[in-house]
PDB file of C-alpha atoms and ligand atoms in Angstrom:
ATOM      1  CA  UNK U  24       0.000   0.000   0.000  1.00 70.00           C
ATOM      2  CA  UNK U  25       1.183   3.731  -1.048  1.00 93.00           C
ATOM      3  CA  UNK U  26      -1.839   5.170   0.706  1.00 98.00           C
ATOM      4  CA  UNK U  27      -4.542   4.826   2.762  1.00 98.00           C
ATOM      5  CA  UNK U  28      -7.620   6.108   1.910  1.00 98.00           C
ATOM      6  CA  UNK U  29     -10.523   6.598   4.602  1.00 98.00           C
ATOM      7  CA  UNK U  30     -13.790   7.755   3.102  1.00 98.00           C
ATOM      8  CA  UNK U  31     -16.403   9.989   5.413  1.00 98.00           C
ATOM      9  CA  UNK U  32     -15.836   8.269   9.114  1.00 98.00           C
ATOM     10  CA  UNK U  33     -18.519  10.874  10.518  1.00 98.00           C
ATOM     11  CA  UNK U  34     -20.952  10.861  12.796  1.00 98.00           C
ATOM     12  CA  UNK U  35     -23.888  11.505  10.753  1.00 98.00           C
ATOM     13  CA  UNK U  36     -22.761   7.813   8.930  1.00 98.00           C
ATOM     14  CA  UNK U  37     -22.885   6.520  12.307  1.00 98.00           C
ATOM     15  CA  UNK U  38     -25.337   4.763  14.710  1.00 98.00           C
ATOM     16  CA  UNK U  39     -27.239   8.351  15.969  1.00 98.00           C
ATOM     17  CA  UNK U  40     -26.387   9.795  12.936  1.00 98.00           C
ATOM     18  CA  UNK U  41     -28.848  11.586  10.159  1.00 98.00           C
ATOM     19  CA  UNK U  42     -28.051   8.980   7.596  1.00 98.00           C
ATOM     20  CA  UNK U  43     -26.320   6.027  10.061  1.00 98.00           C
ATOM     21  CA  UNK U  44     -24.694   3.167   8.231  1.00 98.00           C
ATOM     22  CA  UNK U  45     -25.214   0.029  10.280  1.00 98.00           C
ATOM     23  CA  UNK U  46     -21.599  -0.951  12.091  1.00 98.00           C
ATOM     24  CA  UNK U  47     -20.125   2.407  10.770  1.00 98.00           C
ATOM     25  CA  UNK U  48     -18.214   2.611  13.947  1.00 98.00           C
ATOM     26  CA  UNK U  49     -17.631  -0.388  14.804  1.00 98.00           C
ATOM     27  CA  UNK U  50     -14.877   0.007  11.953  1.00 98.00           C
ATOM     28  CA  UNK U  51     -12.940   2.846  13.415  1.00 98.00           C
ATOM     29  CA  UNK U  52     -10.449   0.710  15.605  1.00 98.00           C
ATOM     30  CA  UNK U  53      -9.263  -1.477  12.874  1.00 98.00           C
ATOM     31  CA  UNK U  54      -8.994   1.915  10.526  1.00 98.00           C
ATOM     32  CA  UNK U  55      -6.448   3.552  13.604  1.00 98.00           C
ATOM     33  CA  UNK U  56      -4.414  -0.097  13.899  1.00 97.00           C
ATOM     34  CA  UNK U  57      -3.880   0.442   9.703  1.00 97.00           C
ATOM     35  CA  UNK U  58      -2.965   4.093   9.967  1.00 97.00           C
ATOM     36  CA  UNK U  59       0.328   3.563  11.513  1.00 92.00           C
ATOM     37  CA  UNK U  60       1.479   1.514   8.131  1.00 90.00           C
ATOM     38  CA  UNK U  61       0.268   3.700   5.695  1.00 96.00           C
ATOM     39  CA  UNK U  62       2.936   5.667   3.914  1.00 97.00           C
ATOM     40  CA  UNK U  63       0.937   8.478   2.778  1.00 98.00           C
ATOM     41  CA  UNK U  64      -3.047   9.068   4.566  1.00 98.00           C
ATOM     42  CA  UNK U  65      -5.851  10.691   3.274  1.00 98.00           C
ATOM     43  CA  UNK U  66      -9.355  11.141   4.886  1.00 98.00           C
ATOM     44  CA  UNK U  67     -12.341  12.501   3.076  1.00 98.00           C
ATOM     45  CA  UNK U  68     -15.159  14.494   4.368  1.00 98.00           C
ATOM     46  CA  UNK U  69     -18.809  14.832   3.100  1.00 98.00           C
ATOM     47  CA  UNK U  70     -19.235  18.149   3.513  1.00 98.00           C
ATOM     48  CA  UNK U  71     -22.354  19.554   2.195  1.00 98.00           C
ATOM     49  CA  UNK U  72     -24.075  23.129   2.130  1.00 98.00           C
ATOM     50  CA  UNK U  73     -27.408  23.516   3.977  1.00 98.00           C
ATOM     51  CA  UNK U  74     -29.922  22.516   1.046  1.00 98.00           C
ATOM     52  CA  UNK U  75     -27.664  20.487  -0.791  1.00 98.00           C
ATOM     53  CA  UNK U  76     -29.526  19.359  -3.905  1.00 98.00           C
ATOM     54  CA  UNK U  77     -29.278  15.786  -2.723  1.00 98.00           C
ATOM     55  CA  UNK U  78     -31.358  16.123   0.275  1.00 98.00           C
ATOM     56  CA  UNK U  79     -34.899  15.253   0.085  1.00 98.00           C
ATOM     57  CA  UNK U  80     -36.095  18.139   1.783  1.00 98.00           C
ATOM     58  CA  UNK U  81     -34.856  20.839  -0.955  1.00 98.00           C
ATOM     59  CA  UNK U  82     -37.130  19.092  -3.750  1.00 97.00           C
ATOM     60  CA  UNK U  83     -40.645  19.550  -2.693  1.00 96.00           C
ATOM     61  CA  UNK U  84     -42.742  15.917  -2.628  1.00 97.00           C
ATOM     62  CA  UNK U  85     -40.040  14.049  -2.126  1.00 98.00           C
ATOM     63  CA  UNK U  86     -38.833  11.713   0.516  1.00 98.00           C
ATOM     64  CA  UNK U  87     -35.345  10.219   1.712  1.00 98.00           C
ATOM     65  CA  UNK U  88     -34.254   7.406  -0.613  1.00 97.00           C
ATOM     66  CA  UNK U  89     -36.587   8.359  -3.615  1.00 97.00           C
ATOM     67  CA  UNK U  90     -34.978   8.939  -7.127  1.00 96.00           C
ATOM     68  CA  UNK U  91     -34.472  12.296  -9.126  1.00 97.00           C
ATOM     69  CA  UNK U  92     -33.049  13.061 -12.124  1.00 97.00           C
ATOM     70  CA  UNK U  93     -30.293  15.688 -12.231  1.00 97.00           C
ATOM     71  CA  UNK U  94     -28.544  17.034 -15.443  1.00 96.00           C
ATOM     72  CA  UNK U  95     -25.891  15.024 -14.438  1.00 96.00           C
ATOM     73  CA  UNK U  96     -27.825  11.774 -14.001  1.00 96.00           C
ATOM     74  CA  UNK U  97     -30.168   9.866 -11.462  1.00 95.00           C
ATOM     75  CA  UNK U  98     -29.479  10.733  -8.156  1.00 96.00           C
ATOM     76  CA  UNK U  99     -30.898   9.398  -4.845  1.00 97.00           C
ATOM     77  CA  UNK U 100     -32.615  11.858  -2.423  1.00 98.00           C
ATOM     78  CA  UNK U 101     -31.070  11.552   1.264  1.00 98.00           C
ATOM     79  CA  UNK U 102     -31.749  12.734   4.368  1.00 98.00           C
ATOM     80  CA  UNK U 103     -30.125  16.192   5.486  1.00 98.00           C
ATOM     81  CA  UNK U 104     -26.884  14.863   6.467  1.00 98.00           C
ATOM     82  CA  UNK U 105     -23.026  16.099   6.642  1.00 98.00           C
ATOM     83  CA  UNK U 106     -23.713  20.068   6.692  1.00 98.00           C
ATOM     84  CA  UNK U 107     -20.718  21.491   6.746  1.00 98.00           C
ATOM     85  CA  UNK U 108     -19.681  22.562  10.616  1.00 98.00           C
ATOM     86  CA  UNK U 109     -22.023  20.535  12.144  1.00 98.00           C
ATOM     87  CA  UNK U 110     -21.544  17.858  14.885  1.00 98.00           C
ATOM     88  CA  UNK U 111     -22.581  15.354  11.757  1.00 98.00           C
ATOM     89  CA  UNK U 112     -20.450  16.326   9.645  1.00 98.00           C
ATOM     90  CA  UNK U 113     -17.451  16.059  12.247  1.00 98.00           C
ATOM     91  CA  UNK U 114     -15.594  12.815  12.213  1.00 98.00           C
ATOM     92  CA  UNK U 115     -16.360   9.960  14.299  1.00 98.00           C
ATOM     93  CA  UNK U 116     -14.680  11.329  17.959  1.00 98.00           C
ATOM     94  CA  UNK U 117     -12.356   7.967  18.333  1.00 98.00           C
ATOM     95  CA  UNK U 118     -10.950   7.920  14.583  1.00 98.00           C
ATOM     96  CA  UNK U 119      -7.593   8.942  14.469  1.00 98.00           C
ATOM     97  CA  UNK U 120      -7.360  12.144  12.536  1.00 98.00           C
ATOM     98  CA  UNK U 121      -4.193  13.539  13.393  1.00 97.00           C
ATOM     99  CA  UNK U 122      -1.826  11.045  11.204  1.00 97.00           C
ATOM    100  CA  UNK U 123      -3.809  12.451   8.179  1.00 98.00           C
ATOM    101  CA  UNK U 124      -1.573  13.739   5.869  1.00 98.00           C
ATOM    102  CA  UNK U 125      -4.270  15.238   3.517  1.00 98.00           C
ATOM    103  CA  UNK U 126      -8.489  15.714   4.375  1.00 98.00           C
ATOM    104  CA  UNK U 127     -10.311  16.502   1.352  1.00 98.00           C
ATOM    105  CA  UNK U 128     -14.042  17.704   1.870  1.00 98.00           C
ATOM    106  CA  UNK U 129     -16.178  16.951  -1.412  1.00 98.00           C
ATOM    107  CA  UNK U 130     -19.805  17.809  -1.950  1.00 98.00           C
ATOM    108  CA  UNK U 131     -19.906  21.247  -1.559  1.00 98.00           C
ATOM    109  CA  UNK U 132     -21.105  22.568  -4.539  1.00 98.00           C
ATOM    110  CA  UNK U 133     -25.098  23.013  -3.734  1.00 98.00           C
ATOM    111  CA  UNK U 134     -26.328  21.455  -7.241  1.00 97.00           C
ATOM    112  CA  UNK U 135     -24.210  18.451  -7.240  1.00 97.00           C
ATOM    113  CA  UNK U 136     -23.404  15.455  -5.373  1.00 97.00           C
ATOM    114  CA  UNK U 137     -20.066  13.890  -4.900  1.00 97.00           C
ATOM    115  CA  UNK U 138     -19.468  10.332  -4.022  1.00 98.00           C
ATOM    116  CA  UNK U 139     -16.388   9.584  -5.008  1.00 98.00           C
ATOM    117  CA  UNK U 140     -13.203  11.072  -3.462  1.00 98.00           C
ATOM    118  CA  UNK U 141     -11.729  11.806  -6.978  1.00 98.00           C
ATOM    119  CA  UNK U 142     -15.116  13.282  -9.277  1.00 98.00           C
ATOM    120  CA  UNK U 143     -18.305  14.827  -8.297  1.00 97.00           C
ATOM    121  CA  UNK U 144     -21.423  12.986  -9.705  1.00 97.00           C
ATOM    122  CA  UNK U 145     -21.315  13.982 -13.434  1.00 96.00           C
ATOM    123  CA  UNK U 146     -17.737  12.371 -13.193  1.00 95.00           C
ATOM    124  CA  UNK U 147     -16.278  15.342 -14.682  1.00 96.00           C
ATOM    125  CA  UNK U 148     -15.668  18.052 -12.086  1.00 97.00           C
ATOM    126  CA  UNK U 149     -12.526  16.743 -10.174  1.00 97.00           C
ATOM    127  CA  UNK U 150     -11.648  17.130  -6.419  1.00 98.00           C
ATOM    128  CA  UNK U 151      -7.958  17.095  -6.703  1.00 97.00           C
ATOM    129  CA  UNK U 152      -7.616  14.357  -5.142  1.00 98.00           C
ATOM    130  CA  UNK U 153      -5.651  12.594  -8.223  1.00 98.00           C
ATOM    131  CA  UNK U 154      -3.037  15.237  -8.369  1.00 98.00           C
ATOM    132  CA  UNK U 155      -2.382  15.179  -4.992  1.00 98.00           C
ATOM    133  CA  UNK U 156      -1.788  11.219  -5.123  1.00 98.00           C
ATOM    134  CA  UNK U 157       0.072  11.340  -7.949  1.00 98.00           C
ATOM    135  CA  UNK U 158       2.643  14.037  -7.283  1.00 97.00           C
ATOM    136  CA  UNK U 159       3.257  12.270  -3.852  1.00 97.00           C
ATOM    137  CA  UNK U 160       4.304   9.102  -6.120  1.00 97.00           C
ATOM    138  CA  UNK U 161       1.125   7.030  -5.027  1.00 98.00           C
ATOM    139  CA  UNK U 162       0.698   3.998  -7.384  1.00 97.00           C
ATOM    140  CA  UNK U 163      -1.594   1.612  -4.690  1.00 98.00           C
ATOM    141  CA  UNK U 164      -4.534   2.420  -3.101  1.00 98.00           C
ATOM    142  CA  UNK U 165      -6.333   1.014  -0.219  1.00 98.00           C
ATOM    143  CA  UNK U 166      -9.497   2.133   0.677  1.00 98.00           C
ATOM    144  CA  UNK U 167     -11.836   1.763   4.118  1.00 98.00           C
ATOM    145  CA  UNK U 168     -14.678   3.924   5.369  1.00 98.00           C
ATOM    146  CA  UNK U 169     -18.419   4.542   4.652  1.00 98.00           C
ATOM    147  CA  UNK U 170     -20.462   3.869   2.999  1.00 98.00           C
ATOM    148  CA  UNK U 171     -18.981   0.454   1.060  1.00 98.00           C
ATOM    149  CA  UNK U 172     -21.850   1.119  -1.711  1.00 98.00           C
ATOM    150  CA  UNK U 173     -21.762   4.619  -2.282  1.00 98.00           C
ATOM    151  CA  UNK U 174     -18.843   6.350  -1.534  1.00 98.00           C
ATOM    152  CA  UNK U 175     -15.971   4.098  -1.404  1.00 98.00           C
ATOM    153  CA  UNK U 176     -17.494   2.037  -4.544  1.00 98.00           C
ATOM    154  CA  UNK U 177     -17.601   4.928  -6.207  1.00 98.00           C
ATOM    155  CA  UNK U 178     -14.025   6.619  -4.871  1.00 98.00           C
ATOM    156  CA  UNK U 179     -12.500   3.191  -5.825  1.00 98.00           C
ATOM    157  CA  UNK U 180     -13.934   2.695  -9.195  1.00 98.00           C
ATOM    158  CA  UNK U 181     -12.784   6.310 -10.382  1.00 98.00           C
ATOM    159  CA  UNK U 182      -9.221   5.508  -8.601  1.00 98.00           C
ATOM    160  CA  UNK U 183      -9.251   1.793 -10.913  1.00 98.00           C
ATOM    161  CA  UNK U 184     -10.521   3.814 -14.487  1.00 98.00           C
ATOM    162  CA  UNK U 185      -7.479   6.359 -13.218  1.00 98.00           C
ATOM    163  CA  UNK U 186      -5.146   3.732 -13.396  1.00 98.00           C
ATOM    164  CA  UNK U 187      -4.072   3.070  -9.424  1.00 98.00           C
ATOM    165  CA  UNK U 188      -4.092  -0.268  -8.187  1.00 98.00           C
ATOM    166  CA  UNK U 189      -6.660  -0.617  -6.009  1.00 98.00           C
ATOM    167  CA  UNK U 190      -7.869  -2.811  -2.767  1.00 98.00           C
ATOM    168  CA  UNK U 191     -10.932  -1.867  -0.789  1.00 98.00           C
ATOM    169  CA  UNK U 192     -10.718  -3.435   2.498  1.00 98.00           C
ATOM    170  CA  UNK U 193     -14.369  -4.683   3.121  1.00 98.00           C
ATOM    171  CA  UNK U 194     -14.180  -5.407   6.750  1.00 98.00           C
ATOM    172  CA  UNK U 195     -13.332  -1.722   7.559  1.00 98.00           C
ATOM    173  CA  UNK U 196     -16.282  -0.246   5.771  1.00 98.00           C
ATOM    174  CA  UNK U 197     -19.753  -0.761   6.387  1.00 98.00           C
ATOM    175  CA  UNK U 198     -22.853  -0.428   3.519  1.00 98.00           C
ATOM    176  CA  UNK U 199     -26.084   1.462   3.494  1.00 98.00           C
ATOM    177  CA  UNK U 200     -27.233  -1.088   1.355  1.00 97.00           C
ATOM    178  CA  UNK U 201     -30.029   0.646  -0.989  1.00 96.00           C
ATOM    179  CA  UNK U 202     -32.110  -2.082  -3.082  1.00 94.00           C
ATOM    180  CA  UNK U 203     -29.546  -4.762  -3.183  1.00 96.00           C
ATOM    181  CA  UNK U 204     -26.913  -1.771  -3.857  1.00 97.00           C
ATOM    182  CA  UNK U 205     -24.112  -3.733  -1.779  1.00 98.00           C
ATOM    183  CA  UNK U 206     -23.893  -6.710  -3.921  1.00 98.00           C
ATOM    184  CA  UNK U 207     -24.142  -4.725  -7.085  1.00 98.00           C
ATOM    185  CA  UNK U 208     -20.993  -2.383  -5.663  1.00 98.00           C
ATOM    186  CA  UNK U 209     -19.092  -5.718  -4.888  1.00 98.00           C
ATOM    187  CA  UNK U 210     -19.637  -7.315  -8.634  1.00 98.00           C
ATOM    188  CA  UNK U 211     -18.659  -3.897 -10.161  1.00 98.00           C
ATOM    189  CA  UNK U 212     -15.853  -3.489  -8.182  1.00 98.00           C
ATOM    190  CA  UNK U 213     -14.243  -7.342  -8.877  1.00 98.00           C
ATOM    191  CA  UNK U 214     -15.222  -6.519 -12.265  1.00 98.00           C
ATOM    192  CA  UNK U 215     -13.214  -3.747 -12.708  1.00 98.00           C
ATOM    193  CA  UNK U 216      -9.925  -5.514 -11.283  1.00 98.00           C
ATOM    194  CA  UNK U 217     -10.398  -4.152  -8.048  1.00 98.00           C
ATOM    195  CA  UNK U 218      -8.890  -5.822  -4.875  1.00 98.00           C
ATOM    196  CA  UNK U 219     -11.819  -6.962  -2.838  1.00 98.00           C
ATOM    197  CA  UNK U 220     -10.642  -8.152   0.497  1.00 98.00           C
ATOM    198  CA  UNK U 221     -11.409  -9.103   3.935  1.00 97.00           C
ATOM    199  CA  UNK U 222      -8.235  -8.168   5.337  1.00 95.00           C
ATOM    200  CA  UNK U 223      -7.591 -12.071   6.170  1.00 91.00           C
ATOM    201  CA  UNK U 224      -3.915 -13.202   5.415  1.00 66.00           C
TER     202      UNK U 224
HETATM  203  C1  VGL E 306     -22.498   8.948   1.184  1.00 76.38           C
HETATM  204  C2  VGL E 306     -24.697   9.038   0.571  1.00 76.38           C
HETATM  205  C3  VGL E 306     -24.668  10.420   0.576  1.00 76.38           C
HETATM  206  C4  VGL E 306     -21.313   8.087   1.529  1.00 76.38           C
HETATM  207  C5  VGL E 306     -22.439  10.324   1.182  1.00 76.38           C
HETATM  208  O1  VGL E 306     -20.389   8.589   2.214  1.00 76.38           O
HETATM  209  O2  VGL E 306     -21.306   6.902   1.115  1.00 76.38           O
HETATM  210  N1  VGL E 306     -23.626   8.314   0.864  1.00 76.38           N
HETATM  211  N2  VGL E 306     -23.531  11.040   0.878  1.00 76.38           N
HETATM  212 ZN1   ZN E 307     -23.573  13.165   1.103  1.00 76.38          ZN
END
């Protein structure tokens, strides 16, 4: 591994949190053991503006998980979560922040959504996040974090088309798990040539 890449440990993807990811924290231990090894460490934040164009309540009718089309693309409506400065948005208390090297905060821009670490949603607009990587001489990528389906899917499938090496660490992230949206993640990732493991041998 070159560098470690943990995706949105925050409360508000935790148990109490606005949009909680079952387990999220139970993954934050095993994230600070892996820290220590990582040559170079990057966190990401979701970090979105009060009425964020994914959140249900900006698009009148509508209700958490429901689908909308945006210029960009389909898009799934979520609860208000992540506002930037808020105690959701902050990461979980017991995660290790201060080995971070980098923290990149993606999402906001009000009339777009950004899963992955490296794109926002019309997976044009980039974060930065590859020039960064690649002027520190990263070449393999391991990912952890929340949500397994979303986010880190998402971050790790840009980082593969990008041309890093990638492994995604399953047992240190945690799903949401949308309509069978774990297993699809999983298949797309393997079929990509992504690493999936369970951190066993
Ligand atoms: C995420 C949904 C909305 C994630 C972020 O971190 O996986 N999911 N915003
Ligand atoms: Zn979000």
């Amino acid at each position: 591994m070159d560098a470690l890449i943990v995706i949105d440990v925050q409360n508000d993807f935790c148990p109490g949190g606005a949009l909680a990811v079952e387990g999220g924290d139970q993954i934050v231990p095993g994230i600070n053991g892996l820290l220590n090894d990582a040559p170079i460490r990057v966190f990401t934040q979701d970090w979105h503006p009060a009425g964020h164009s994914s959140f249900a309540s900006t698009h009148a009718g509508k209700a958490p998980f429901d689908m909308v089309e945006m210029p960009y693309g389909p898009q799934v409506l979520w609860p208000d979560h992540c506002i930037q400065g808020t105690e959701g948005a902050a990461f979980h208390a017991d995660l290790r922040t201060d080995p971070a090297d980098l923290i990149i905060r993606k999402g906001f821009r009000a009339g777009i959504d950004s899963y992955s670490a490296f794109f926002e949603n019309d997976h044009e607009t980039p974060t930065g996040l590859e020039g960064y990587l690649r002027t520190r001489g990263a070449t393999h990528l391991t990912f952890v974090g929340l949500a397994t389906d979303y986010c880190v899917a998402w971050s790790a499938r840009d980082a593969k088309r990008l041309g890093f090496d990638v492994t995604v660490r399953v047992d240190l992230c945690r799903a949401i798990d949308l309509d069978g949206s774990l297993d699809t993640a999983l298949a797309d990732m393997k079929a990509a040539g992504i690493t999936v493991s369970d951190g066993q041998r």
